[in-house]
Coordinates of C-alpha atoms in Angstrom, one line a residue:
X117 CA 164.5 74.5 133.1
X118 CA 167.3 74.9 130.5
X119 CA 167.0 78.6 130.7
X120 CA 168.1 78.6 134.3
X121 CA 171.6 77.3 133.8
X122 CA 174.6 77.3 131.5
X123 CA 174.8 74.3 129.2
X124 CA 177.5 72.6 131.2
X125 CA 177.5 71.3 134.8
X126 CA 181.2 71.9 135.3
X127 CA 181.8 75.6 135.8
X128 CA 184.6 78.0 136.2
X129 CA 184.8 79.5 139.7
X130 CA 185.8 83.1 140.1
X131 CA 187.0 83.7 143.7
X132 CA 187.5 87.0 145.3
X133 CA 190.3 85.8 147.7
X134 CA 192.0 83.1 145.6
X135 CA 192.2 84.3 142.0
X136 CA 192.5 80.8 140.5
X137 CA 190.3 78.5 138.4
X138 CA 188.5 75.7 140.1
X139 CA 191.0 72.7 139.8
X140 CA 189.6 69.6 138.2
X141 CA 192.2 67.0 139.3
X142 CA 193.9 68.6 142.3
X143 CA 193.5 66.4 145.4
X144 CA 194.5 68.8 148.1
X145 CA 191.9 70.0 150.6
X146 CA 191.4 73.7 151.6
X147 CA 189.4 74.6 154.8
X148 CA 187.5 77.4 153.1
X149 CA 184.3 78.0 151.2
X150 CA 184.0 79.4 147.7
X151 CA 181.3 81.2 145.8
X152 CA 180.8 82.0 142.2
X153 CA 178.5 83.0 139.4
X154 CA 177.7 80.6 136.6
X155 CA 179.7 81.0 133.4
X156 CA 180.1 79.0 130.3
X157 CA 183.0 76.6 130.1
X158 CA 184.0 73.6 128.2
X159 CA 184.1 70.1 129.9
X160 CA 187.3 68.1 129.1
X161 CA 186.4 65.1 127.1
X162 CA 188.3 62.8 129.4
X163 CA 186.5 64.0 132.6
X164 CA 184.4 61.3 134.3
X165 CA 181.7 62.2 136.8
X166 CA 181.0 59.8 139.6
X167 CA 177.2 60.1 139.5
X168 CA 175.3 57.6 137.4
X169 CA 171.7 58.8 138.1
X170 CA 170.5 60.5 135.0
X171 CA 167.0 61.2 133.7
X172 CA 166.0 60.8 130.1
X173 CA 164.8 63.9 128.3
X174 CA 164.7 64.9 124.7
X175 CA 166.8 67.9 125.4
X176 CA 164.7 70.3 123.2
X177 CA 164.8 73.8 124.7
X178 CA 161.4 75.0 125.8
X179 CA 159.7 71.6 125.3
X180 CA 157.9 70.1 128.3
X181 CA 158.1 66.3 127.8
X182 CA 154.9 65.9 129.8
X183 CA 153.0 67.5 126.9
X184 CA 154.4 65.0 124.2
X185 CA 151.1 63.1 123.9
X186 CA 149.4 66.4 123.0
X187 CA 151.9 67.1 120.1
X188 CA 151.7 63.5 118.9
X189 CA 147.9 63.7 118.8
X190 CA 148.1 67.0 116.8
X191 CA 150.5 65.4 114.4
X192 CA 148.5 62.3 113.7
X193 CA 145.3 64.2 113.4
X194 CA 146.8 66.5 110.9
X195 CA 148.1 63.5 108.8
X196 CA 144.6 61.9 108.9
X197 CA 142.9 65.1 107.7
X198 CA 145.5 65.7 105.0
X199 CA 145.1 62.1 103.8
X200 CA 141.4 62.4 103.6
X201 CA 141.3 65.6 101.6
X202 CA 144.4 65.3 99.5
X203 CA 145.5 61.6 99.4
X204 CA 142.1 60.0 98.5
X205 CA 139.3 60.6 96.1
X206 CA 136.0 61.5 97.8
X207 CA 134.1 59.6 95.2
X208 CA 135.8 56.3 96.0
X209 CA 135.8 56.7 99.8
X210 CA 134.4 53.6 101.5
X211 CA 132.4 53.5 104.8
X212 CA 135.3 51.4 106.3
X213 CA 137.8 54.2 105.5
X214 CA 135.5 56.8 107.1
X215 CA 135.1 54.6 110.3
X216 CA 138.9 54.1 110.4
X217 CA 139.5 57.9 110.1
X218 CA 136.9 58.6 112.8
X219 CA 138.6 56.2 115.2
X220 CA 142.0 57.7 114.4
X221 CA 140.7 61.2 115.1
X222 CA 139.2 60.0 118.4
X223 CA 142.5 58.5 119.5
X224 CA 144.3 61.7 118.5
X225 CA 141.9 63.8 120.5
X226 CA 142.4 61.5 123.5
X227 CA 146.2 62.0 123.2
X228 CA 145.7 65.8 123.2
X229 CA 143.6 65.6 126.4
X230 CA 146.0 63.3 128.3
X231 CA 148.1 66.1 129.8
X232 CA 145.0 67.9 131.0
X233 CA 143.5 64.7 132.4
X234 CA 146.7 63.9 134.3
X235 CA 146.8 67.2 136.0
X236 CA 143.0 67.1 136.8
X237 CA 143.3 63.7 138.4
X238 CA 146.2 64.9 140.6
X239 CA 144.2 67.9 141.6
X240 CA 146.7 70.3 140.1
X241 CA 145.7 73.5 138.3
X242 CA 147.2 74.4 134.9
X243 CA 150.3 76.6 135.5
X244 CA 153.0 78.1 133.3
X245 CA 156.6 77.1 133.3
X246 CA 158.6 77.9 136.4
X247 CA 159.5 81.6 136.4
X248 CA 162.3 83.4 138.1
X249 CA 161.0 85.5 141.1
X250 CA 162.0 89.1 141.1
X251 CA 164.8 90.1 143.5
X252 CA 166.6 86.7 143.3
X253 CA 170.2 86.3 142.3
X254 CA 171.8 83.3 140.6
X255 CA 174.5 81.8 142.8
X256 CA 176.6 78.7 143.1
X257 CA 178.4 78.1 146.4
X258 CA 180.1 75.0 147.6
X259 CA 182.2 73.8 150.6
X260 CA 185.9 73.4 149.7
X261 CA 187.1 71.2 152.5
X262 CA 186.1 68.0 150.5
X263 CA 187.7 66.0 147.8
X264 CA 187.6 67.2 144.3
X265 CA 185.6 64.2 143.1
X266 CA 182.9 64.9 145.6
X267 CA 182.8 68.5 144.4
X268 CA 182.1 67.2 141.0
X269 CA 179.3 65.0 142.4
X270 CA 177.7 67.9 144.1
X271 CA 178.1 70.1 141.0
X272 CA 176.6 67.5 138.7
X273 CA 173.7 66.6 141.1
X274 CA 172.6 70.3 141.4
X275 CA 172.9 70.7 137.7
X276 CA 170.7 67.8 136.8
X277 CA 168.1 68.7 139.5
X278 CA 167.8 72.2 138.1
X279 CA 167.9 70.9 134.5
X280 CA 165.3 68.1 134.7
X281 CA 162.8 69.4 137.3
X282 CA 160.7 72.5 137.8
X283 CA 163.3 73.8 140.3
X284 CA 164.7 77.3 140.6
X285 CA 166.9 76.7 143.7
X286 CA 168.5 73.6 145.2
X287 CA 170.4 73.1 148.4
X288 CA 172.4 69.9 149.2
X289 CA 173.8 69.2 152.6
X290 CA 175.7 65.9 153.0
X291 CA 178.1 64.9 155.8
X292 CA 178.9 68.5 156.6
X293 CA 179.4 69.5 152.9
X294 CA 177.1 72.1 151.6
X295 CA 176.2 73.2 148.0
X296 CA 173.6 75.8 147.0
X297 CA 172.8 76.6 143.4
X298 CA 170.1 78.4 141.5
X299 CA 168.2 81.6 142.2
X300 CA 168.2 82.7 145.8
X301 CA 167.4 85.8 147.8
X302 CA 170.8 86.9 149.2
X303 CA 170.2 88.7 152.6
X304 CA 171.9 92.0 153.0
X305 CA 173.9 90.8 156.1
X306 CA 175.3 87.9 154.2
X307 CA 178.2 88.8 152.0
X308 CA 179.7 86.6 149.3
X309 CA 182.5 85.6 151.7
X310 CA 180.2 84.2 154.4
X311 CA 177.2 83.1 152.3
X312 CA 177.8 79.4 153.2
X313 CA 177.8 80.3 156.9
X314 CA 174.4 82.0 156.5
X315 CA 173.0 78.8 154.9
X316 CA 174.5 76.7 157.7
X317 CA 172.9 78.9 160.4
X318 CA 169.5 78.7 158.7
X319 CA 169.8 74.9 158.5
X320 CA 170.7 74.6 162.2
X321 CA 167.8 76.9 163.2
X322 CA 165.3 74.9 161.2
X323 CA 166.7 71.5 162.2
X324 CA 166.8 70.0 158.8
X325 CA 169.9 67.9 159.6
X326 CA 167.7 65.5 161.7
X327 CA 165.1 65.0 158.9
X328 CA 164.2 61.4 158.5
X329 CA 161.1 61.6 156.2
X330 CA 160.5 63.3 153.0
X331 CA 158.7 66.7 153.2
X332 CA 156.6 68.0 150.3
X333 CA 154.6 71.2 150.3
X334 CA 152.9 71.4 146.9
X335 CA 151.5 74.9 147.7
X336 CA 152.7 77.9 149.5
X337 CA 152.3 77.7 153.3
X338 CA 153.4 79.5 156.4
X339 CA 156.2 77.0 157.1
X340 CA 159.3 78.3 158.9
X341 CA 161.3 76.9 156.0
X342 CA 160.0 79.8 153.8
X343 CA 162.4 82.2 155.6
X344 CA 165.3 80.2 154.0
X345 CA 163.8 79.8 150.6
X346 CA 163.7 82.4 147.8
X347 CA 160.7 84.7 147.6
X348 CA 158.0 83.5 145.3
X349 CA 158.5 79.8 146.3
X350 CA 155.3 77.9 145.9
X351 CA 156.5 74.3 146.1
X352 CA 159.0 72.8 148.5
X353 CA 160.5 69.3 148.5
X354 CA 163.1 68.1 151.1
X355 CA 164.5 64.7 150.5
X356 CA 166.6 63.2 153.4
X357 CA 169.8 61.4 152.5
X358 CA 170.0 58.2 154.6
X359 CA 173.1 56.2 155.2
X360 CA 173.2 53.0 153.3
X361 CA 174.4 50.1 155.5
X362 CA 177.2 48.1 154.0
X363 CA 176.4 44.5 153.0
X364 CA 177.1 42.1 155.9
X365 CA 177.8 44.8 158.4
X366 CA 175.8 45.2 161.6
X367 CA 175.1 48.9 160.9
X368 CA 172.0 50.9 161.6
X369 CA 170.6 53.3 159.1
X370 CA 171.7 56.9 159.8
X371 CA 171.1 60.4 158.5
X372 CA 173.7 61.7 156.1
X373 CA 172.0 65.0 155.1
X374 CA 169.2 66.2 152.8
X375 CA 168.4 67.6 149.3
X376 CA 166.2 70.7 149.3
X377 CA 164.4 71.8 146.1
X378 CA 162.3 75.0 145.7
X379 CA 160.0 75.9 142.8
X380 CA 158.0 78.9 141.8
X381 CA 155.2 76.5 140.5
X382 CA 152.4 75.0 142.6
X383 CA 152.4 71.1 142.5
X384 CA 155.8 71.3 140.8
X385 CA 156.8 67.7 141.6
X386 CA 154.9 64.6 140.5
X387 CA 155.3 61.2 142.0
X388 CA 157.7 60.3 139.2
X389 CA 159.8 63.4 140.0
X390 CA 159.9 62.5 143.7
X391 CA 160.9 59.0 143.0
X392 CA 163.7 60.1 140.7
X393 CA 164.9 62.8 143.2
X394 CA 164.9 60.1 146.0
X395 CA 167.1 57.8 143.8
X396 CA 169.5 60.6 143.2
X397 CA 169.7 61.5 146.9
X398 CA 170.5 57.8 147.7
X399 CA 173.6 58.1 145.6
X400 CA 175.1 60.2 148.4
X401 CA 174.2 57.7 151.1
X402 CA 177.3 56.0 152.5
X403 CA 179.7 58.1 150.5
X404 CA 182.6 59.7 152.3
X405 CA 183.1 63.3 151.5

């Protein structure tokens, strides 16, 4: 999803009311909300983000890591064929070498088929990469009445979710703090100034704040949530953020908020994706915003 975002999770904020750049170290709190478009900016080398959940990727633009076995199989098959016709003499080829090459080609063919077999076993149909639905607009809005370190956590979390999953829109609501990022359909009645208020009204109407279990809709449905999501959404994942009890404290597990992800692909989130998203959501459990 590298084409969805700028290359850096820390962004400049252009505000209509307060013409200033988003402060990186200022600790004061302002009871307002801000909205911005994504722009390129440089991250200070000494800036530290308080979010340690990262996902390993090769970082190659346009390369889906789930298809790596296919490309590895193509590569080894090409080397075997090249070695047979160029690196050896057909007159001196032994039956043992032919058997070895046949086994190698069989293993390479199996590697090529692994991505297809994985999707077939999960019941998923072959789909293209996530596409941007028409009529959507790229936004990044965040509550401002929270600490700057927590703003960095929300900015980084939304960045890695869009970067490392088949997600086109992400919404995080934790302890009253709200952050929406990605491609959304902006309603006509919601201006840039009150966009966060529109999201909050939709959340209250649907009742997502009381969510205790993970919701996953791998295909488009008639769910009421679709009124909130961007048009063209085919997969929806809502991961609750639960309060983590402190060690030794007699504390019951509570609800801190949720992480909502929308994708334009069917069956967009595998079990591995959902486990990783759940681990990231748990980073917000118990934090004071």
